[in-house]
Coordinates of C-alpha atoms in Angstrom, one line a residue:
Chain S
M1 CA -28.9 -36.2 42.8
S2 CA -32.4 -36.0 43.3
N3 CA -34.9 -38.4 41.5
K4 CA -36.4 -35.3 40.2
Y5 CA -33.0 -34.2 38.2
I6 CA -32.7 -37.8 37.2
I7 CA -36.3 -38.1 35.6
T8 CA -35.8 -34.9 33.9
L9 CA -32.6 -35.9 32.8
Y10 CA -33.7 -39.1 31.5
T11 CA -37.2 -38.2 29.8
L12 CA -36.5 -34.3 28.5
P13 CA -34.1 -35.2 25.4
A14 CA -37.2 -37.2 23.8
L15 CA -39.7 -35.3 25.6
L16 CA -38.3 -32.3 23.8
L17 CA -37.8 -33.8 20.3
L18 CA -41.5 -35.1 20.7
L19 CA -42.9 -32.1 21.4
V20 CA -40.6 -29.6 19.1
L21 CA -41.0 -31.9 16.0
I22 CA -44.6 -33.4 16.5
Y23 CA -46.8 -31.6 18.7
V24 CA -46.0 -27.6 18.0
P25 CA -45.8 -28.5 14.4
I26 CA -49.5 -29.7 14.1
A27 CA -50.5 -26.8 16.1
L28 CA -48.8 -24.5 13.9
S29 CA -50.3 -26.5 10.9
G30 CA -53.6 -25.4 12.3
Y31 CA -52.2 -21.8 12.9
Y32 CA -50.7 -21.7 9.0
G33 CA -54.1 -22.6 7.7
L34 CA -55.4 -19.1 8.7
M35 CA -52.5 -17.4 6.6
D36 CA -52.1 -16.9 2.8
W37 CA -48.8 -17.7 2.3
T38 CA -46.4 -19.1 -0.7
G39 CA -43.8 -20.4 1.6
I40 CA -41.1 -17.6 1.3
G41 CA -41.9 -14.0 2.4
Q42 CA -44.8 -13.0 4.8
M43 CA -47.7 -14.6 5.7
Q44 CA -51.1 -12.5 5.5
F45 CA -53.8 -13.4 7.7
I46 CA -56.7 -14.3 6.2
G47 CA -59.0 -15.6 8.7
L48 CA -61.0 -18.9 8.2
E49 CA -61.1 -18.4 4.3
N50 CA -58.7 -21.5 4.2
Y51 CA -60.9 -23.9 6.0
A52 CA -63.9 -22.4 3.9
N53 CA -62.7 -23.2 0.8
L54 CA -61.3 -26.4 2.3
M55 CA -65.0 -27.5 3.1
K56 CA -66.1 -26.5 -0.5
D57 CA -63.0 -27.7 -2.4
E58 CA -64.1 -30.8 -4.5
K59 CA -60.8 -32.2 -5.4
F60 CA -59.9 -32.3 -2.0
W61 CA -63.3 -34.3 -1.0
A62 CA -62.6 -36.5 -4.0
S63 CA -59.1 -37.3 -2.8
A64 CA -60.6 -38.1 0.9
G65 CA -63.3 -40.4 -0.9
H66 CA -60.1 -42.0 -2.5
S67 CA -58.4 -42.6 0.8
F68 CA -61.6 -43.8 2.3
L69 CA -62.2 -46.2 -0.5
L70 CA -58.5 -47.5 0.0
G71 CA -59.6 -48.2 3.8
I72 CA -62.4 -50.2 3.0
F73 CA -60.5 -52.0 0.6
S74 CA -57.7 -52.6 3.1
V75 CA -60.0 -53.6 6.1
L76 CA -62.0 -56.1 3.5
S77 CA -58.5 -57.6 2.5
L78 CA -58.3 -58.2 6.3
L79 CA -60.8 -61.1 5.6
L80 CA -58.0 -62.7 2.9
Y81 CA -55.3 -62.4 5.4
L82 CA -57.3 -63.8 8.3
A83 CA -58.4 -66.8 5.8
V84 CA -54.8 -67.6 4.9
S85 CA -53.8 -67.6 8.5
L86 CA -56.3 -69.6 10.1
V87 CA -55.3 -72.3 7.2
L88 CA -51.2 -71.5 8.1
V89 CA -51.9 -72.4 11.8
S90 CA -53.6 -75.5 11.2
K91 CA -50.8 -77.9 11.9
I92 CA -49.2 -76.9 8.5
K93 CA -45.5 -78.3 7.7
G94 CA -43.6 -75.3 6.7
S95 CA -45.7 -72.5 8.2
D96 CA -42.6 -70.8 8.9
F97 CA -41.5 -70.9 5.8
F98 CA -44.6 -69.7 4.1
R99 CA -45.0 -66.8 6.8
K100 CA -41.4 -65.4 5.8
I101 CA -42.2 -65.2 2.4
Y102 CA -45.4 -63.6 2.4
L103 CA -43.6 -61.1 4.8
I104 CA -40.5 -60.2 2.5
P105 CA -42.7 -57.1 0.4
M106 CA -43.2 -55.4 3.8
L107 CA -39.8 -55.0 4.1
L108 CA -39.0 -53.5 1.0
S109 CA -39.2 -49.4 0.6
S110 CA -42.5 -48.0 -0.6
V111 CA -40.3 -46.3 -3.9
A112 CA -38.7 -49.9 -4.9
I113 CA -42.2 -51.1 -4.7
A114 CA -43.6 -48.5 -6.6
Q115 CA -41.0 -48.4 -9.3
L116 CA -41.4 -52.2 -9.7
W117 CA -45.3 -52.5 -10.0
L118 CA -44.7 -49.4 -12.5
K119 CA -42.9 -52.2 -14.8
I120 CA -45.4 -54.7 -13.6
F121 CA -48.4 -52.5 -14.8
D122 CA -46.4 -51.1 -17.9
P123 CA -48.8 -51.4 -20.7
S124 CA -46.7 -53.0 -23.4
N125 CA -44.1 -54.5 -21.7
G126 CA -45.3 -55.4 -18.0
M127 CA -45.6 -58.7 -16.4
L128 CA -49.4 -58.4 -16.4
N129 CA -50.1 -57.1 -19.5
K130 CA -47.4 -60.1 -21.3
L131 CA -49.2 -62.6 -18.8
L132 CA -52.7 -61.5 -20.2
E133 CA -51.8 -61.6 -23.9
M134 CA -50.4 -64.7 -23.3
F135 CA -53.8 -65.9 -22.1
G136 CA -54.9 -64.3 -25.5
V137 CA -56.5 -61.6 -23.9
E138 CA -56.5 -58.6 -26.5
N139 CA -56.9 -54.8 -25.6
T140 CA -54.9 -55.4 -22.4
P141 CA -55.7 -52.6 -20.0
V142 CA -53.8 -49.6 -19.6
W143 CA -54.0 -49.7 -15.8
L144 CA -52.4 -46.4 -14.2
A145 CA -52.6 -44.9 -17.1
D146 CA -56.9 -45.1 -16.9
P147 CA -58.7 -42.7 -14.7
N148 CA -61.1 -45.7 -14.1
T149 CA -58.4 -48.4 -13.1
A150 CA -55.8 -46.2 -11.7
L151 CA -57.0 -46.5 -7.9
Y152 CA -57.5 -50.3 -8.1
A153 CA -54.3 -50.9 -9.8
I154 CA -52.7 -48.8 -7.3
F155 CA -54.7 -51.2 -4.4
V156 CA -52.8 -54.3 -5.9
P157 CA -49.4 -53.3 -4.7
I158 CA -51.1 -52.3 -1.3
V159 CA -52.3 -55.6 -0.9
W160 CA -49.2 -57.1 -1.9
Q161 CA -47.2 -55.2 0.7
Y162 CA -48.9 -55.8 3.7
A163 CA -50.0 -59.4 3.3
G164 CA -47.2 -60.5 5.3
F165 CA -47.7 -58.2 8.1
Y166 CA -51.1 -58.9 8.8
I167 CA -50.9 -62.7 8.4
L168 CA -48.3 -62.5 11.0
I169 CA -50.2 -60.6 13.5
Y170 CA -53.3 -63.0 13.0
Y171 CA -50.9 -65.9 12.9
A172 CA -49.3 -64.9 16.4
A173 CA -52.7 -64.5 17.8
L174 CA -54.1 -67.8 16.6
K175 CA -50.9 -69.6 18.0
N176 CA -52.1 -68.1 21.5
V177 CA -55.6 -69.6 21.4
P178 CA -55.2 -72.1 24.2
E179 CA -54.7 -75.5 23.2
E180 CA -56.7 -77.0 25.7
I181 CA -59.9 -75.4 24.5
I182 CA -59.7 -76.4 20.9
E183 CA -59.1 -79.9 22.0
A184 CA -62.2 -79.8 24.2
A185 CA -64.3 -78.4 21.5
R186 CA -62.9 -81.2 19.4
I187 CA -63.6 -83.8 22.2
D188 CA -67.2 -82.6 21.9
G189 CA -67.7 -83.2 18.6
A190 CA -66.6 -79.8 16.7
T191 CA -65.7 -80.0 13.1
P192 CA -62.4 -78.4 12.5
L193 CA -64.6 -75.5 10.5
Q194 CA -66.5 -75.0 13.4
I195 CA -63.4 -74.7 15.6
A196 CA -61.9 -72.0 13.5
L197 CA -65.0 -69.8 13.0
K198 CA -66.8 -70.4 16.7
I199 CA -63.8 -70.5 19.0
K200 CA -60.8 -69.4 17.1
L201 CA -62.1 -66.4 15.6
P202 CA -63.8 -65.3 18.5
M203 CA -60.5 -65.6 20.6
I204 CA -58.9 -63.4 18.5
S205 CA -61.4 -60.7 18.1
A206 CA -59.5 -58.5 19.9
V207 CA -56.6 -58.5 17.8
F208 CA -58.8 -58.2 14.9
K209 CA -60.4 -55.1 15.8
V210 CA -57.0 -53.7 16.3
T211 CA -55.8 -54.4 13.2
I212 CA -59.0 -53.1 11.8
M213 CA -57.7 -49.6 13.0
L214 CA -54.3 -50.1 11.8
S215 CA -55.3 -50.7 8.0
L216 CA -58.1 -47.9 8.4
V217 CA -55.9 -45.2 9.9
G218 CA -53.1 -46.5 7.8
S219 CA -55.1 -46.4 4.9
L220 CA -56.1 -42.6 5.3
K221 CA -52.1 -41.6 5.8
Y222 CA -51.2 -43.4 2.3
F223 CA -48.8 -41.3 0.3
D224 CA -45.1 -42.5 -0.9
L225 CA -46.5 -45.7 -3.1
I226 CA -49.0 -43.2 -4.8
Y227 CA -46.9 -40.1 -5.5
V228 CA -44.4 -42.1 -6.9
M229 CA -46.6 -44.5 -8.9
T230 CA -49.1 -42.0 -10.4
G231 CA -48.4 -38.6 -8.6
G232 CA -52.4 -38.9 -8.0
G233 CA -53.2 -39.0 -11.7
P234 CA -54.2 -39.5 -14.1
N235 CA -56.4 -36.3 -13.6
G236 CA -56.7 -36.6 -9.8
A237 CA -58.2 -40.3 -10.4
S238 CA -55.7 -41.8 -7.6
E239 CA -55.0 -38.4 -5.6
V240 CA -55.4 -39.2 -1.8
M241 CA -55.3 -36.6 1.2
A242 CA -51.8 -36.8 1.8
S243 CA -50.4 -36.3 -1.8
Y244 CA -53.2 -33.6 -2.4
M245 CA -51.6 -31.6 0.6
Y246 CA -48.0 -32.2 -0.5
K247 CA -48.8 -31.0 -4.0
E248 CA -50.6 -28.0 -3.0
A249 CA -47.4 -27.5 -0.7
F250 CA -44.2 -28.3 -2.7
E251 CA -45.2 -27.8 -6.1
L252 CA -48.1 -25.2 -6.0
N253 CA -46.5 -23.3 -3.2
N254 CA -50.0 -22.7 -1.8
F255 CA -48.3 -23.1 1.8
G256 CA -51.4 -21.6 3.7
Y257 CA -54.1 -23.5 2.0
A258 CA -51.8 -26.8 2.2
S259 CA -51.2 -26.5 6.2
A260 CA -55.1 -26.0 6.1
V261 CA -55.3 -29.7 4.3
G262 CA -52.8 -31.1 6.5
F263 CA -54.8 -30.2 9.3
G264 CA -57.9 -31.7 7.9
L265 CA -55.8 -34.5 7.4
L266 CA -55.0 -34.5 11.2
V267 CA -58.6 -34.4 12.1
I268 CA -60.2 -36.9 9.8
C269 CA -57.2 -39.7 11.2
L270 CA -57.7 -39.1 14.7
G271 CA -61.4 -38.7 14.2
M272 CA -61.2 -42.0 12.6
T273 CA -58.9 -43.4 15.3
W274 CA -61.2 -42.4 18.0
L275 CA -64.6 -43.7 16.3
T276 CA -62.8 -47.0 15.4
S277 CA -61.6 -47.4 18.8
R278 CA -65.2 -46.6 20.1
L279 CA -67.1 -48.9 17.6
T280 CA -64.6 -51.8 18.1
K281 CA -64.4 -51.7 22.1
S282 CA -65.2 -54.7 23.6
N283 CA -65.0 -56.1 27.1
D284 CA -63.3 -59.0 26.5
D285 CA -59.8 -59.2 27.8
V286 CA -56.8 -59.5 24.9
Q287 CA -55.3 -62.9 25.4
Y288 CA -51.7 -63.3 24.1
Chain Z
M1 CA -66.5 -88.2 13.2
S2 CA -64.7 -85.2 12.4
E3 CA -62.9 -86.5 9.9
L4 CA -65.8 -87.1 8.0
A5 CA -67.2 -83.6 8.3
T6 CA -63.6 -82.2 7.2
D7 CA -63.6 -84.1 4.0
R8 CA -66.4 -82.4 2.3
R9 CA -65.2 -78.8 3.2
T10 CA -63.3 -77.0 0.6
T11 CA -62.3 -73.9 1.9
P12 CA -61.3 -75.1 5.5
N13 CA -58.9 -75.1 8.4
L14 CA -58.2 -78.3 8.9
S15 CA -56.7 -80.1 11.7
A16 CA -58.1 -83.3 11.7
G17 CA -56.1 -86.4 11.1
E18 CA -53.5 -86.3 13.7
G19 CA -52.6 -89.4 15.2
S20 CA -53.8 -92.6 13.3
K21 CA -53.8 -92.8 9.3
K22 CA -54.9 -89.9 7.3
S23 CA -57.7 -90.8 4.9
Y24 CA -57.5 -90.3 1.0
W25 CA -59.7 -87.4 1.4
S26 CA -57.6 -85.6 4.2
K27 CA -54.6 -85.8 2.1
L28 CA -56.3 -84.1 -0.8
G29 CA -57.5 -81.7 1.7
Y30 CA -54.1 -80.9 2.8
G31 CA -52.9 -80.9 -0.8
F32 CA -55.2 -78.0 -1.7
L33 CA -54.4 -76.0 1.3
Y34 CA -50.7 -76.0 0.4
L35 CA -51.8 -75.5 -3.2
I36 CA -53.5 -72.1 -1.8
L37 CA -50.5 -71.4 0.5
S38 CA -48.2 -72.0 -2.4
A39 CA -49.6 -70.1 -4.8
F40 CA -50.1 -67.2 -2.7
A41 CA -46.2 -67.4 -2.1
V42 CA -45.4 -67.4 -5.9
I43 CA -47.6 -64.3 -5.8
Q44 CA -45.5 -62.5 -3.0
I45 CA -42.2 -63.5 -4.4
Y46 CA -42.2 -63.6 -8.4
P47 CA -42.1 -60.1 -8.7
L48 CA -39.0 -59.8 -7.4
I49 CA -37.6 -62.8 -9.3
W50 CA -39.2 -60.9 -12.4
L51 CA -37.4 -57.9 -11.2
V52 CA -34.0 -59.8 -11.2
F53 CA -34.8 -61.3 -14.2
F54 CA -35.3 -57.9 -16.2
S55 CA -32.2 -56.1 -14.4
L56 CA -30.0 -59.0 -16.5
K57 CA -31.5 -58.3 -19.8
S58 CA -31.5 -56.0 -22.8
N59 CA -34.4 -54.1 -23.9
Q60 CA -35.1 -56.1 -26.8
E61 CA -35.3 -59.1 -24.5
V62 CA -37.6 -57.7 -22.1
F63 CA -39.9 -56.4 -25.0
G64 CA -39.6 -59.4 -27.1
M65 CA -39.7 -62.6 -24.9
S66 CA -41.9 -63.7 -21.9
P67 CA -41.9 -62.7 -18.8
F68 CA -41.1 -65.8 -17.4
S69 CA -37.8 -66.3 -19.5
L70 CA -34.7 -66.5 -18.3
P71 CA -32.2 -63.9 -19.1
Q72 CA -30.6 -65.4 -22.2
D73 CA -27.2 -63.7 -22.0
P74 CA -27.0 -61.8 -18.8
Q75 CA -26.3 -58.3 -18.9
W76 CA -24.1 -58.1 -15.9
G77 CA -22.8 -54.7 -17.3
N78 CA -26.6 -53.2 -15.8
Y79 CA -25.1 -53.4 -12.8
V80 CA -21.5 -51.9 -13.7
K81 CA -23.4 -48.8 -15.7
V82 CA -25.5 -47.9 -12.5
W83 CA -23.2 -48.4 -10.0
T84 CA -20.5 -46.2 -11.9
Q85 CA -22.5 -43.5 -13.7
G86 CA -24.8 -42.2 -10.7
N87 CA -24.0 -41.6 -7.3
I88 CA -25.4 -44.9 -6.0
G89 CA -22.4 -45.1 -3.8
V90 CA -22.8 -41.9 -2.2
Y91 CA -26.9 -42.4 -1.7
F92 CA -26.0 -46.3 -0.2
F93 CA -23.2 -44.5 2.3
N94 CA -25.6 -41.7 3.3
S95 CA -28.5 -44.2 4.0
V96 CA -25.9 -46.5 6.2
W97 CA -24.8 -43.9 8.3
M98 CA -28.0 -41.7 8.8
T99 CA -29.7 -45.1 9.4
V100 CA -27.4 -46.0 11.8
L101 CA -27.2 -42.8 13.8
S102 CA -30.9 -42.4 13.7
V103 CA -31.7 -46.1 15.0
F104 CA -28.9 -45.3 18.0
L105 CA -30.7 -42.3 19.1
T106 CA -33.8 -43.7 19.1
V107 CA -33.3 -46.9 20.9
I108 CA -31.0 -45.1 23.7
L109 CA -33.5 -42.2 24.0
A110 CA -36.6 -44.2 24.2
S111 CA -34.8 -46.5 27.2
F112 CA -34.3 -44.0 28.7
V113 CA -37.8 -42.6 29.1
T114 CA -39.1 -46.3 29.1
F115 CA -36.7 -46.7 32.5
A116 CA -37.8 -43.4 33.7
I117 CA -41.6 -44.5 33.5
T118 CA -41.5 -47.8 34.8
R119 CA -38.7 -47.8 37.4
M120 CA -39.6 -44.6 38.7
H121 CA -42.6 -42.9 41.0
W122 CA -43.3 -39.4 39.4
K123 CA -46.7 -37.6 39.1
L124 CA -46.5 -36.8 35.5
S125 CA -45.3 -40.2 34.1
G126 CA -48.9 -40.7 32.7
L127 CA -49.2 -37.7 31.2
V128 CA -45.6 -37.9 29.5
L129 CA -46.6 -41.7 28.4
G130 CA -49.8 -40.4 26.9
L131 CA -48.1 -37.7 25.0
F132 CA -46.0 -40.6 23.5
M133 CA -49.0 -43.0 22.7
V134 CA -51.2 -40.1 21.3
G135 CA -47.8 -39.3 19.2
Y136 CA -48.2 -42.3 17.2
M137 CA -51.5 -41.4 16.2
I138 CA -50.6 -38.3 14.2
P139 CA -50.2 -38.3 10.7
L140 CA -46.4 -37.5 9.4
H141 CA -47.8 -35.6 7.0
S142 CA -49.7 -32.5 9.0
T143 CA -46.3 -31.6 10.7
L144 CA -44.5 -31.8 7.2
I145 CA -45.1 -27.8 6.1
P146 CA -44.4 -26.5 9.8
L147 CA -41.4 -29.0 9.9
F148 CA -40.3 -27.7 6.9
N149 CA -40.6 -24.1 7.9
F150 CA -38.9 -24.8 10.8
Y151 CA -35.7 -26.5 9.3
N152 CA -35.7 -23.4 6.8
T153 CA -35.6 -20.9 9.6
I154 CA -32.8 -22.4 11.4
G155 CA -30.4 -23.3 8.5
L156 CA -31.4 -27.3 8.6
I157 CA -32.6 -27.7 5.1
D158 CA -30.7 -29.5 2.9
N159 CA -28.7 -30.6 6.0
P160 CA -28.7 -34.6 7.1
L161 CA -29.5 -33.3 11.0
S162 CA -33.2 -32.7 9.7
I163 CA -33.5 -36.3 8.3
I164 CA -31.6 -37.9 11.6
L165 CA -34.1 -35.6 14.0
S166 CA -37.0 -36.2 12.4
Q167 CA -36.5 -40.1 12.0
T168 CA -35.8 -40.1 15.4
T169 CA -38.4 -38.3 16.8
F170 CA -41.3 -40.1 14.7
N171 CA -40.1 -43.8 15.8
L172 CA -40.0 -42.9 19.4
P173 CA -43.4 -44.0 20.2
L174 CA -43.3 -47.3 18.5
T175 CA -39.9 -47.9 20.3
I176 CA -41.2 -47.0 23.6
M177 CA -44.4 -49.4 23.0
I178 CA -42.1 -52.0 22.3
L179 CA -40.0 -51.8 25.1
L180 CA -42.6 -50.5 27.5
G181 CA -44.2 -54.4 27.3
F182 CA -40.7 -55.7 28.2
Y183 CA -39.7 -53.6 30.7
K184 CA -43.1 -54.2 32.8
A185 CA -43.0 -58.0 32.1
F186 CA -39.2 -57.7 33.6
P187 CA -38.2 -58.7 37.3
R188 CA -37.2 -55.9 39.1
E189 CA -35.7 -57.5 41.9
I190 CA -31.7 -57.4 40.7
E191 CA -32.1 -53.7 40.1
E192 CA -33.5 -52.9 43.6
A193 CA -30.7 -55.3 45.2
A194 CA -28.3 -52.9 43.2
V195 CA -30.3 -49.8 44.9
M196 CA -29.9 -51.6 48.3
D197 CA -26.0 -51.9 47.1
G198 CA -25.9 -48.0 46.8
C199 CA -25.4 -48.3 43.0
S200 CA -26.3 -44.9 41.5
V201 CA -29.0 -44.9 39.2
H202 CA -27.1 -44.2 36.2
R203 CA -24.7 -47.2 36.7
I204 CA -27.9 -49.3 37.4
F205 CA -29.4 -48.3 33.8
F206 CA -26.0 -48.5 32.1
Q207 CA -24.6 -51.4 33.8
I208 CA -27.5 -53.4 34.7
T209 CA -30.8 -52.5 32.7
L210 CA -29.4 -52.0 29.2
P211 CA -27.4 -55.1 29.0
M212 CA -30.5 -57.4 30.6
T213 CA -32.7 -55.5 27.9
I214 CA -30.4 -56.3 24.7
P215 CA -32.8 -58.8 23.5
V216 CA -35.5 -56.1 23.1
L217 CA -32.9 -53.6 21.9
S218 CA -31.9 -55.4 19.0
T219 CA -35.7 -56.3 17.9
T220 CA -36.7 -52.5 18.0
A221 CA -33.4 -51.9 16.7
I222 CA -33.8 -54.0 13.6
I223 CA -37.5 -52.4 13.6
N224 CA -36.3 -49.1 13.2
M225 CA -33.3 -50.0 10.6
I226 CA -35.8 -50.9 8.0
Y227 CA -37.8 -48.0 8.7
N228 CA -35.4 -45.6 8.3
W229 CA -33.7 -47.3 5.5
N230 CA -36.8 -47.1 3.6
E231 CA -37.8 -43.4 5.1
F232 CA -39.3 -41.7 1.6
V233 CA -41.2 -38.1 2.7
F234 CA -38.7 -36.6 5.2
V235 CA -35.8 -36.8 2.6
N236 CA -37.6 -36.1 -0.6
T237 CA -39.0 -32.8 1.2
F238 CA -36.0 -31.7 3.4
I239 CA -33.1 -32.8 1.3
S240 CA -32.1 -31.2 -2.3
S241 CA -28.4 -31.6 -3.0
D242 CA -27.1 -35.2 -4.3
Q243 CA -24.7 -35.0 -1.6
W244 CA -27.0 -35.7 1.0
K245 CA -29.5 -38.1 -0.4
T246 CA -30.5 -41.5 0.5
L247 CA -30.5 -44.6 -1.1
T248 CA -34.5 -44.7 -1.4
I249 CA -34.7 -41.2 -2.8
G250 CA -31.6 -41.4 -5.2
I251 CA -32.7 -44.5 -6.6
N252 CA -36.5 -42.8 -7.4
N253 CA -34.5 -39.7 -9.1
F254 CA -32.3 -42.3 -10.9
V255 CA -34.7 -44.6 -12.5
G256 CA -36.7 -41.4 -13.5
Q257 CA -33.5 -40.3 -15.5
Y258 CA -33.3 -43.8 -17.0
L259 CA -37.2 -43.8 -18.8
T260 CA -37.1 -47.1 -21.0
D261 CA -34.1 -48.7 -20.2
W262 CA -35.6 -51.5 -18.2
G263 CA -31.8 -53.0 -17.7
A264 CA -30.2 -50.3 -15.8
I265 CA -33.9 -49.6 -13.5
G266 CA -34.0 -53.5 -12.8
A267 CA -30.3 -53.5 -11.3
T268 CA -30.9 -49.9 -9.5
L269 CA -33.9 -51.5 -7.8
V270 CA -31.8 -55.0 -6.7
I271 CA -29.0 -52.7 -5.5
S272 CA -31.4 -50.8 -3.1
I273 CA -33.2 -54.0 -2.0
V274 CA -30.4 -56.5 -1.5
P275 CA -29.2 -55.0 1.7
I276 CA -32.5 -55.4 3.4
L277 CA -32.9 -59.1 1.8
L278 CA -29.6 -59.9 3.4
T279 CA -30.5 -58.8 6.6
F280 CA -33.8 -60.6 6.9
L281 CA -32.1 -63.8 5.5
F282 CA -30.0 -63.6 8.8
L283 CA -32.3 -61.9 11.2
S284 CA -35.6 -63.1 9.8
N285 CA -37.0 -64.4 13.3
K286 CA -35.9 -61.0 15.0
I287 CA -37.9 -59.1 12.4
V288 CA -40.9 -61.5 12.4
E289 CA -40.7 -60.9 16.2
G290 CA -40.3 -57.2 15.9
M291 CA -43.3 -56.6 13.5
A292 CA -45.5 -58.9 15.9
A293 CA -44.4 -56.8 18.9
G294 CA -45.0 -53.4 17.2
S295 CA -48.6 -54.0 16.1
V296 CA -50.5 -55.7 18.6
K297 CA -49.7 -53.4 21.3
G298 CA -52.3 -51.3 19.6

């Protein structure tokens, strides 16, 4: 048995799956985008028509705008998670317990989270509006049913879901800042706030940059939660790229056009990955 | 000196006061921090407690009473109703076996690849690794239509195999990333000694490498388990008959059918999240470790 044989034997199964179920499909998605196709029956080649339509499709760009807005919110909420992590790491008793409590929503399925928050946001009997009524608020908002609030309302369970995950990452990174450096700063008279902002934060900047990329690119792909909670509504107010694609394909049977949308999603995601990794590239070594 | 400075801060990171006695202000500062952390904990956990509450309430109670009230007369019947009326048992069973099979396939296939990449020298290893890494960046929604068409053509639509293959494949990149870190940090001496003794590569892999990587294998298995258990898009797209639906999809349809029966909806949701919560209760350290490992590698 030669080494070549063994290497092939060990890598081929996984590699085949990767190629057949990920790489070939993304190429095909670009190709189907050139077709007029209802999903069943013959495809008809129509050149770049779908892509041209995509470029001037206001609904698509509105949903892309929503995706980016969610991405910006997500990146901003990282600051909140970072602040909590800084508190957690400062010799707090029970920090382990807190971290685990925070992580629980991350373990639930998007469907369970979506269904639960549908109930929380329920205009007449949900927890949120009942709470507001207890404080004497009249005319409580209808949240998901109002085009002006739907997207913001959806962002709340997203923050809720991912908080524990990012806190976990930051906490682990902050824990790895060498104690000697902090000790040295303290001896030199640095205040705890200075230590946090001028020593701990710069030391985990590499990790912070990774999380910016994770949350930004992750946001561009949001689907499950939104699909279950609002289906992109009301009137497209919470439509995102993935839900728009899904609707065009599996509800309206515009498989050709939806493939073009899917390919657009791919290009935007990879482009953003590349862009954020360029913008956040740094020379400092990651310290773990 | 540093204590004094700390005391005036209100939004701060306190680590002062170790060693000698803490001042009144320092204690107050800590109290404030605990208040923030606890408030955050309540936000994270109360929605779930509220869910359990309303799963045990009747509609009158949900509509009429405060959301913070305990169930007056726990309606256990809600649970009996959803478990016996629908297909929850079937969905539950499907989730279990599909998850187990996908996790097993992902972990073993990823181990093969990682072993070949880290323990053998070959020209294309960098390329293969790169393909897996880039695979991690690709949004699965962009593959959905071609995958649907592909499974349709080969007759795997509405077949659990389509779910297992998809879940296995899409979890490979992350799993390989986590394994890679472990394999690289791992001493090769034992494996090299085995080569000297004339062990075949297969024996080395199965009898030495795999057993030695059990700690990281269990971490990746747990992470994969959570992802697969919660998976939504593949099952929603490729599976149409009740017989093959998983719990995630099953409850979504099921909940829709109850419309305004809050108790039944609550009970269904609780049933779907209890397995994950139990796993977390017993394996929280492993889960924390896996979540952290899966992310920072970016």
